[in-house]
Short mmCIF file of C-alpha atoms in Angstrom, two decimals:
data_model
loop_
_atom_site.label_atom_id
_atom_site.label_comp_id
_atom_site.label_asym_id
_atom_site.label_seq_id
_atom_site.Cartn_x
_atom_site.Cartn_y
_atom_site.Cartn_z
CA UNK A 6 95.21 88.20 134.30
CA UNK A 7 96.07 91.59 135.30
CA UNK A 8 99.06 91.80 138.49
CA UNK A 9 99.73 95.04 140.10
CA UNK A 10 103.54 95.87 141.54
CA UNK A 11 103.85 98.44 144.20
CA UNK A 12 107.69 99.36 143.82
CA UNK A 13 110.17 99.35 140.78
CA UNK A 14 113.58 98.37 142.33
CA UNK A 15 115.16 95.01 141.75
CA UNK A 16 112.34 92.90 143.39
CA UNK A 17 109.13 94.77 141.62
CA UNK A 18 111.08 94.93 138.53
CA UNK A 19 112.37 91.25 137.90
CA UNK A 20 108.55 90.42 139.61
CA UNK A 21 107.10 92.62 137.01
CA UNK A 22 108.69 91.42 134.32
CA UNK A 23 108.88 87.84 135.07
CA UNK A 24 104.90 87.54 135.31
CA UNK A 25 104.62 89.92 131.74
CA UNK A 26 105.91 86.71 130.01
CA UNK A 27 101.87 85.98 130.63
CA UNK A 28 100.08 88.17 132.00
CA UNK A 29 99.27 92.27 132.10
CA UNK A 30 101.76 93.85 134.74
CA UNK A 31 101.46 97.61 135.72
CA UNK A 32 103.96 98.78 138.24
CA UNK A 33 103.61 101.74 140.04
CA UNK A 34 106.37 103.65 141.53
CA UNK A 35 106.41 107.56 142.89
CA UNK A 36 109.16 108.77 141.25
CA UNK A 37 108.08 110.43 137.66
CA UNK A 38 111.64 109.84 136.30
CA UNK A 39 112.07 106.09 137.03
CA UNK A 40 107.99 105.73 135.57
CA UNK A 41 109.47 107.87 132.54
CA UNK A 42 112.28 105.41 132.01
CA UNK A 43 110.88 102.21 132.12
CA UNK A 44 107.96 103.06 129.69
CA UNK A 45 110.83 104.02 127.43
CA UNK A 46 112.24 100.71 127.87
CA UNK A 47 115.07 101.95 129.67
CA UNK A 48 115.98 99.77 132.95
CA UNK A 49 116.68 102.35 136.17
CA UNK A 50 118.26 99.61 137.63
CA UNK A 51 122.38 97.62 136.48
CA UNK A 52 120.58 93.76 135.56
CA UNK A 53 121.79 92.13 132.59
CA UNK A 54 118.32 90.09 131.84
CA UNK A 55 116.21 93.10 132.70
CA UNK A 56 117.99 95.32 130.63
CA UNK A 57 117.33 92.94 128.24
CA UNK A 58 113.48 92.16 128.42
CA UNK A 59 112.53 94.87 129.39
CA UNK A 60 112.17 97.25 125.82
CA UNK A 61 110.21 93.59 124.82
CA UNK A 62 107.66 94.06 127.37
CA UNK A 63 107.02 97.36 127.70
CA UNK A 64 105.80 97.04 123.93
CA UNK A 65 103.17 94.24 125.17
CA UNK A 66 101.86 93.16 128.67
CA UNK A 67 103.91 95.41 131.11
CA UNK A 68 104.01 99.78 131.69
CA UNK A 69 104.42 101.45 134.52
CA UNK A 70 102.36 104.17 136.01
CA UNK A 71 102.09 107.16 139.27
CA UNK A 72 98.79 106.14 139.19
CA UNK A 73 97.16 104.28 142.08
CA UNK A 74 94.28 103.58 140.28
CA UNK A 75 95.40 102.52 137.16
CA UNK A 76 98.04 100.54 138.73
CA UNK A 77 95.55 98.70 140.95
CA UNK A 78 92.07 98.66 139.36
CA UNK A 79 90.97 95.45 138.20
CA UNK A 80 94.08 93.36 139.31
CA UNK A 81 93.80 89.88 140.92
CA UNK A 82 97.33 90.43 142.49
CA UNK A 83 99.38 93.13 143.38
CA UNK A 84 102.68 92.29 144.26
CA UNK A 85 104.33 94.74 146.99
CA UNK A 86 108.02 95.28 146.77
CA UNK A 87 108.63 98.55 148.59
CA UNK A 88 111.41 99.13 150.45
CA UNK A 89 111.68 98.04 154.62
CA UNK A 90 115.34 99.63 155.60
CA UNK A 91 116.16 98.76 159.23
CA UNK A 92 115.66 101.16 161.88
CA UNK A 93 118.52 100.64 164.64
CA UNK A 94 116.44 103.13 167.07
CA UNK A 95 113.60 100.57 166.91
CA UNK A 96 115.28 97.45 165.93
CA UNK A 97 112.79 96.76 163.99
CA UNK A 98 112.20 97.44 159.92
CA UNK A 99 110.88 100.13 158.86
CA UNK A 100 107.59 99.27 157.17
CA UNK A 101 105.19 102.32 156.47
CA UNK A 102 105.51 101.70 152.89
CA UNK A 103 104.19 98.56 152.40
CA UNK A 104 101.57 99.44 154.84
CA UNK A 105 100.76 102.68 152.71
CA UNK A 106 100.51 100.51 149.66
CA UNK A 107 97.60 98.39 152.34
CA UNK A 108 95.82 101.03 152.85
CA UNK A 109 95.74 102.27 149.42
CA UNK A 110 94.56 98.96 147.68
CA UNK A 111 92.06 98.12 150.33
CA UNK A 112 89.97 101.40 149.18
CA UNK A 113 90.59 101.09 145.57
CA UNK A 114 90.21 96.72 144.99
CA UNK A 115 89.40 95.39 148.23
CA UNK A 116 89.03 91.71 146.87
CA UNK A 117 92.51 91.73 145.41
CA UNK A 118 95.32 89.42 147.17
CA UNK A 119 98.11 91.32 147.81
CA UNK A 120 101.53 89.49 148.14
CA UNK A 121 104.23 91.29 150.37
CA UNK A 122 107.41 90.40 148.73
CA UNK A 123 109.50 92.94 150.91
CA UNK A 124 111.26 91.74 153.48
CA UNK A 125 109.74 92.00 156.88
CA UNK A 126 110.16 91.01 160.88
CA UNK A 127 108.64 87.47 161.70
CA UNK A 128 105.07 87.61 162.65
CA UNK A 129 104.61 90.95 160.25
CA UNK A 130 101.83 89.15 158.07
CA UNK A 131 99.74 87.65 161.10
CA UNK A 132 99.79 91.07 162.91
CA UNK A 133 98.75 93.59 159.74
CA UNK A 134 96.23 91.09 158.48
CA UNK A 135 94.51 91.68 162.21
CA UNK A 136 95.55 95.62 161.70
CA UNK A 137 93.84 95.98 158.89
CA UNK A 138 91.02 93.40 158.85
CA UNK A 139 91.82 91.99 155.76
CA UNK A 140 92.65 88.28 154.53
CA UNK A 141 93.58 89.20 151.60
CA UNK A 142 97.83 89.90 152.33
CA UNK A 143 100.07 87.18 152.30
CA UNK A 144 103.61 87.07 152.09
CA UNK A 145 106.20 85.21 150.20
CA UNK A 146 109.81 85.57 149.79
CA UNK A 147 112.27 86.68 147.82
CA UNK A 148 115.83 85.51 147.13
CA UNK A 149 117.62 87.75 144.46
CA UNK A 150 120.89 88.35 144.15
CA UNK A 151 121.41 92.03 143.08
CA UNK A 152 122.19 92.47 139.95
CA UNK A 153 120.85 89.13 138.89
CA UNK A 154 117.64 89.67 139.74
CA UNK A 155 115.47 88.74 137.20
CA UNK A 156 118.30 85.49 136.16
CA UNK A 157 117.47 84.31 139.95
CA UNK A 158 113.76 84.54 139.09
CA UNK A 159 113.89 82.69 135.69
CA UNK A 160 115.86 80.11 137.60
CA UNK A 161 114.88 80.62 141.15
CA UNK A 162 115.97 78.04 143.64
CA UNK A 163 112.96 77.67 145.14
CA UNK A 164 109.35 79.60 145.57
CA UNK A 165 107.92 79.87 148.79
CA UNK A 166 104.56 81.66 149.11
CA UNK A 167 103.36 81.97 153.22
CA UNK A 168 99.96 80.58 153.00
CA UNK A 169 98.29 77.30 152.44
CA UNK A 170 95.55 77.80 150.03
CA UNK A 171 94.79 77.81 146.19
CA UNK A 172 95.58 80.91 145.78
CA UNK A 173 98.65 80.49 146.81
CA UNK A 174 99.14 77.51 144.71
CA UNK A 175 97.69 79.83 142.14
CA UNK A 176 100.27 82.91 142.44
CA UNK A 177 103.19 79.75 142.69
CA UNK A 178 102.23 78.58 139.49
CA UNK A 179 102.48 82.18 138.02
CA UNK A 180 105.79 82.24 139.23
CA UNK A 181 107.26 79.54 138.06
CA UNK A 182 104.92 79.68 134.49
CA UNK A 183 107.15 82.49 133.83
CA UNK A 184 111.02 80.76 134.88
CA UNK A 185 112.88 79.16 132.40
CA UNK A 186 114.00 76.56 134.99
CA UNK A 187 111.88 73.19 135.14
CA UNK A 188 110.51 70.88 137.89
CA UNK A 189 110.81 73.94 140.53
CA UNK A 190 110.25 73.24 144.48
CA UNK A 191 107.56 75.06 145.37
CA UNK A 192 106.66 75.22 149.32
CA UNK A 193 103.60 76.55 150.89
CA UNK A 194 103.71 77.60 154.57
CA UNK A 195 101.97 79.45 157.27
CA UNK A 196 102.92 83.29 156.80
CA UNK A 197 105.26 83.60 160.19
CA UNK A 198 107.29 80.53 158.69
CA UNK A 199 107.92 81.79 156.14
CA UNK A 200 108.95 85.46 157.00
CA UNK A 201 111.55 82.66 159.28
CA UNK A 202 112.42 81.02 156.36
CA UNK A 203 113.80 84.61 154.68
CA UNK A 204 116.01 85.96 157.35
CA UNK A 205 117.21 82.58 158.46
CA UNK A 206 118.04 81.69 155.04
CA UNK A 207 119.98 85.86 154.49
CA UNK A 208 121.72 85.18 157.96
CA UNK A 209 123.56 81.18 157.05
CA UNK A 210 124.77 83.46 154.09
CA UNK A 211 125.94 85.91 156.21
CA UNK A 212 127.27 83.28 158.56
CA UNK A 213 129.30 81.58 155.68
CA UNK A 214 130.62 85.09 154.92
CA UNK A 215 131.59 86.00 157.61
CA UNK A 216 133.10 82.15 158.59
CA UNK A 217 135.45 82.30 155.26
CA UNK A 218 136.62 85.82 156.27
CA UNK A 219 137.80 84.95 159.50
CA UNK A 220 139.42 82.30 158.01
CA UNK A 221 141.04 84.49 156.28
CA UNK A 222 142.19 87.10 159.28
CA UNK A 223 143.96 83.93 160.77
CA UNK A 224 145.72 82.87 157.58
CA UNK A 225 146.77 86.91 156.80
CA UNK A 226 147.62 87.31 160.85
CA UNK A 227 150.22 83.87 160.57
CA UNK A 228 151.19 83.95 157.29
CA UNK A 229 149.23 81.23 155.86
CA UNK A 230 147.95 80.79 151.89
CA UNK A 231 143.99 81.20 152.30
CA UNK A 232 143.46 79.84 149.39
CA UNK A 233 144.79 76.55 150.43
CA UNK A 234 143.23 76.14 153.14
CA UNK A 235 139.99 77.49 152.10
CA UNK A 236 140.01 74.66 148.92
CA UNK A 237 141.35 72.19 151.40
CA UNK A 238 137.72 72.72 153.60
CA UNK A 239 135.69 73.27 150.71
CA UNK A 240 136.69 69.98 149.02
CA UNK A 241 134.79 68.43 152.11
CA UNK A 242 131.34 67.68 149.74
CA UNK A 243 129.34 68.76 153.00
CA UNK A 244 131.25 72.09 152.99
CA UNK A 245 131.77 72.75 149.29
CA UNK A 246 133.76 74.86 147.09
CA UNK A 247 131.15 78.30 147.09
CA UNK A 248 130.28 81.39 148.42
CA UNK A 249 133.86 81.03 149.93
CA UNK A 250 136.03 83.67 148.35
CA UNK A 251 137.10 86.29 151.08
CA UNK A 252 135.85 89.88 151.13
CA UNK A 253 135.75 93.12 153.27
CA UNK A 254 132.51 91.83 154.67
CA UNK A 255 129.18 91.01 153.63
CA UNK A 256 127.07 94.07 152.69
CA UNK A 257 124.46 95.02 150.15
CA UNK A 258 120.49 95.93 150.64
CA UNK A 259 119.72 92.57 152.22
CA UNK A 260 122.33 90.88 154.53
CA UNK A 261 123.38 93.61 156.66
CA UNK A 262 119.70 94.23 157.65
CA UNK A 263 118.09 90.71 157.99
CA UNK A 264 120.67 90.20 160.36
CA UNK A 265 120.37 92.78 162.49
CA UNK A 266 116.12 92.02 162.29
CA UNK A 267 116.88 88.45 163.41
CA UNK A 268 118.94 89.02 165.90
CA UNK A 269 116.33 91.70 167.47
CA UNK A 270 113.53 88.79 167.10
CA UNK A 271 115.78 86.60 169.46
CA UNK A 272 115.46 88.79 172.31
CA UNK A 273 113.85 86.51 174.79
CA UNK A 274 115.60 83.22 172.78
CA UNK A 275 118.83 82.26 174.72
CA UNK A 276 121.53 82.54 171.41
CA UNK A 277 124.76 83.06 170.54
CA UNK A 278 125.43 82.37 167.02
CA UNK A 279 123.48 85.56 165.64
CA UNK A 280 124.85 88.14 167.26
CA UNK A 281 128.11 86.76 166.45
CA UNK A 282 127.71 86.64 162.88
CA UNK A 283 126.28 90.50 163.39
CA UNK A 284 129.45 91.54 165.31
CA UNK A 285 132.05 89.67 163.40
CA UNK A 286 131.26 92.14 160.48
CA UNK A 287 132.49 94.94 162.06
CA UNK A 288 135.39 92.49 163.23
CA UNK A 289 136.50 92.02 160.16
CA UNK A 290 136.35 95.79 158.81
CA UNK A 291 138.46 96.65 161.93
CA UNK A 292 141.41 93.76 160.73
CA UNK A 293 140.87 94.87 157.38
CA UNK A 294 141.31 98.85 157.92
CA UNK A 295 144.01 98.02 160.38
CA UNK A 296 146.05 96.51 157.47
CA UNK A 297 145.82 98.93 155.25
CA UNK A 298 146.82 101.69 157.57
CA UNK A 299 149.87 99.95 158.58
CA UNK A 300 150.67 100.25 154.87
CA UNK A 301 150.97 104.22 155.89
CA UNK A 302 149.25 105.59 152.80
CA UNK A 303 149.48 109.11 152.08
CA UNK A 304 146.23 108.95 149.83
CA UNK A 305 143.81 105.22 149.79
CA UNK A 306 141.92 105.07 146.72
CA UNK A 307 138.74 103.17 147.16
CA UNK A 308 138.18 101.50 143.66
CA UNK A 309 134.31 100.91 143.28
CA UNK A 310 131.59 101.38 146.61
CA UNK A 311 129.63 98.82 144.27
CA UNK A 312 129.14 95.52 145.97
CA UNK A 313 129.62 93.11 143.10
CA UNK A 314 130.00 93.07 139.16
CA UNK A 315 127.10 93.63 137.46
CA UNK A 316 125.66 96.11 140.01
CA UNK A 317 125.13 99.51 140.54
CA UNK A 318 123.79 99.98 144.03
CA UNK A 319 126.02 99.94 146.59
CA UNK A 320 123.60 100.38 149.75
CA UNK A 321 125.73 99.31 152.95
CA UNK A 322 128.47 97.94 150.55
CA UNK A 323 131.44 96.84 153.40
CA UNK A 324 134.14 98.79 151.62
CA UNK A 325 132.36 102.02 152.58
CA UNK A 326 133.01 100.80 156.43
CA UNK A 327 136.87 100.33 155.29
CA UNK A 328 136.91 103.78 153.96
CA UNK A 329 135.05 105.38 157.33
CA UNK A 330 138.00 103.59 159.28
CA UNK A 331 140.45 104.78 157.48
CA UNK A 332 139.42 108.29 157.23
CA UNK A 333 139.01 108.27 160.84
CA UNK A 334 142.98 107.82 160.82
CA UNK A 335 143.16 111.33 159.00
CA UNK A 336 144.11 109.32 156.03
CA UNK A 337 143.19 111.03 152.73
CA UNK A 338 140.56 109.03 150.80
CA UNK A 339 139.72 109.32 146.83
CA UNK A 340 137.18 107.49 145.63
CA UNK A 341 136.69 105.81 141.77
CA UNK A 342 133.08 105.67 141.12
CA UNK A 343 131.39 105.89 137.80
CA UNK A 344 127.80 105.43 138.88
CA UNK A 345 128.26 108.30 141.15
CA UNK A 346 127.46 111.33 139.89
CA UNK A 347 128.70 114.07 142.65
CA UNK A 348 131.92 115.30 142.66
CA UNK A 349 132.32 114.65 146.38
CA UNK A 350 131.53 111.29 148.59
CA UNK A 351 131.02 111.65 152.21
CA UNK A 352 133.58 114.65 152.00
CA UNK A 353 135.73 112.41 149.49
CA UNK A 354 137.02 113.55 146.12
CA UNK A 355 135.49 111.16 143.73
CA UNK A 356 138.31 110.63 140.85
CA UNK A 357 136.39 110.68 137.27
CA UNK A 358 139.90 109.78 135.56
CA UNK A 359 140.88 105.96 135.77
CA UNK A 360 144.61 106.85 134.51
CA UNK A 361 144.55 109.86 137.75
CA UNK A 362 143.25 107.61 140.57
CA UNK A 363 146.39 105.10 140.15
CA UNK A 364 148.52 107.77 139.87
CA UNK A 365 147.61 109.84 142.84
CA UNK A 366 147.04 106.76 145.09
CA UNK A 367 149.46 104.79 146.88
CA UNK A 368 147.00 102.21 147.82
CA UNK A 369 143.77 101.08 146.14
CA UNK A 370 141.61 99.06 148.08
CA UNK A 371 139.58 96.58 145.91
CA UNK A 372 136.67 94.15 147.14
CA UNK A 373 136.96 92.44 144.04
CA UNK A 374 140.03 92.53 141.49
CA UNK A 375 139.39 93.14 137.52
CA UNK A 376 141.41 93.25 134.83
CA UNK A 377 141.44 96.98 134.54
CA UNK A 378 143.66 97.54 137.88
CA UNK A 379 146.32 94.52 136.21
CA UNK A 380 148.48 97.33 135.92
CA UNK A 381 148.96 98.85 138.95
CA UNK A 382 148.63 95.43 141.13
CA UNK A 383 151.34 95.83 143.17
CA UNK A 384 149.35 98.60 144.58
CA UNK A 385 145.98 97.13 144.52
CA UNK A 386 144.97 95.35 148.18
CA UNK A 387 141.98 92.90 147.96
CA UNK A 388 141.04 89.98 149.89
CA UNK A 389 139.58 88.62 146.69
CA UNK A 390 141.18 84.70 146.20
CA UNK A 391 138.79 83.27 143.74
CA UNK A 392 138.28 86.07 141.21
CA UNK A 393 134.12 85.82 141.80
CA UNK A 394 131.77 87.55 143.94
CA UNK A 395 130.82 84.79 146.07
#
């Protein structure tokens, strides 16, 4: 079977790659060096497991392509995994490009079924399918972790696909054909479920962040061990010991965004909880900022924007809001960054030299600690109790 993917970043690359285990995946992206890349086997993106396949399958069932034809000619599927970044003018997420990708694959392969794996307001489906006239576009979730994208697709969780129907039985199957992990839940709902289902599911996480970290504010503002009391709750089997360890705030692509969406789509809802887990991110940047500033730095060194280990996109990554705070305090910020490539960041040197940034800073604000900053701990400051990223 031949699957298109509209988009190359973590979601249409782990898609791609996962379904090239069986089938004959083209991917089409817009950008002639990413295209360049992956048909040398070369992964544009920081994943361990797609770094890994990848040079495997672009030697059989999977290429990538500018080619809108090529890319969706003769395909039963194509998967679309553009980006949707949230507009705060409109409250609402930006979708032009999957609805570009629409329009595009209606006048080239009408009869394919196009599955809109980008994230999108509820009721998105429902109202393009009318916009367009077209049956053919359903939607089904994704829940990747960045930088373990493909490992949470060879072992997803669970697959949800937002239409009950054979074919979306069918494109389940594919799915979970290609994971490594056995007897997987699959779930077949209406469409507007399950576009619920996503940023309900993004916003508990964001809830439990946000929970753990103001847990933590109290035990930093009274002088209380967090990690105590955080293993004391957690040992509570209803509770649990993860996605507890402290941190400037939750960030990344997905989070800060399906929040934000959520909270828009309860507008005429009577709530409280959302916009409190939306507000108490900011909350918890001010307490954290406010700390370090009382530290009265002559020069904060912000070691790594990324968001986790293993990643190397740091899109809305919560330390950046630290750093904004802090600068706004006339504070001199360097920054330690090796993905970055410019010698400046938002008007902030960017420190090639490891060795140089401890030297020159008298604090260095960490989101996570590693092993290379052992040395200079006593200057480090991190919220980071458990040593993992969740």
């Amino acid at each position: 079977m031949k699957i298109a993917v509209a988009g190359t970043g973590y979601v249409g690359l782990s898609n791609g790659l996962l379904l090239a285990q069986n089938n004959e995946v083209v991917a089409l992206d817009i950008i002639p060096e990413k295209v360049d890349m992956i048909n040398k086997g070369i992964s544009p993106i920081e994943d361990k497991e797609i770094e890994e396949l990848l040079p495997k399958a672009i030697k059989n069932s999977f290429r990538a392509t500018l080619d809108k034809k090529e890319a969706y000619e003769g395909a039963k599927y194509i998967i679309i995994a553009t980006p949707t970044d949230y507009d705060p003018q409109t409250n609402y997420f930006n979708t032009k490009s999957i609805e570009s990708v629409i329009q595009d694959v209606l006048e080239i392969n009408k009869d394919a079924t196009m599955v809109i794996k980008s994230t999108v307001p509820v009721g998105y489906t429902r109202s393009i399918r009318d916009r367009f006239n077209s049956d053919n576009i359903i939607f089904s979730p994704e829940f990747l972790r960045e930088g373990k994208a493909l490992y949470d697709n060879l072992y997803p969780s669970r697959i949800i696909v937002g239409e009950k129907s054979d074919r979306a039985r069918e494109f389940a199957n594919l799915l979970a054909q290609g994971a490594k992990k056995e007897n997987i839940d699959i779930l077949l709902t209406d469409s507007t479920e399950a576009e619920a289902i996503k940023l309900f599911a993004n916003t508990y996480l964001a809830m439990r962040v946000a929970f753990f970290n103001e847990l933590d504010s109290y035990a930093l503002k009274h002088n209380l061990d967090t990690r105590q009391i955080i293993e004391g709750v957690g040992l509570d089997p209803r509770i649990g010991m993860h996605y507890n360890n402290p941190s400037f705030g939750y960030g990344g692509y997905c989070l800060p965004k399906d929040t934000k969406q959520l909270l828009a789509n309860y507008k005429d809802v009577p709530s409280n909880i959302i916009e409190a887990i939306v507000n108490a991110n900011a909350t918890r940047k001010d307490f954290i900022a406010d700390n370090i500033i009382a530290k009265n730095p002559q020069i904060v060194g912000i070691y790594r924007l990324v968001m986790k280990s293993g990643s190397d996109n740091f899109r809305s990554s919560a330390i950046q809001g630290i750093m904004k705070r802090i600068k706004a305090k006339g504070i001199e910020v360097v920054v330690y960054e090796p993905v970055l490539k410019e010698d400046k960041f938002y008007n902030s040197r960017v420190i090639r030299d490891l060795n140089k940034f401890k030297e020159i800073s008298d604090v260095i604000v960490a989101n996570r600690m590693e092993d290379t900053l052992l040395d200079v701990e006593d200057k480090v400051y991190t919220r980071d109790i458990f040593n993992s990223d969740s």
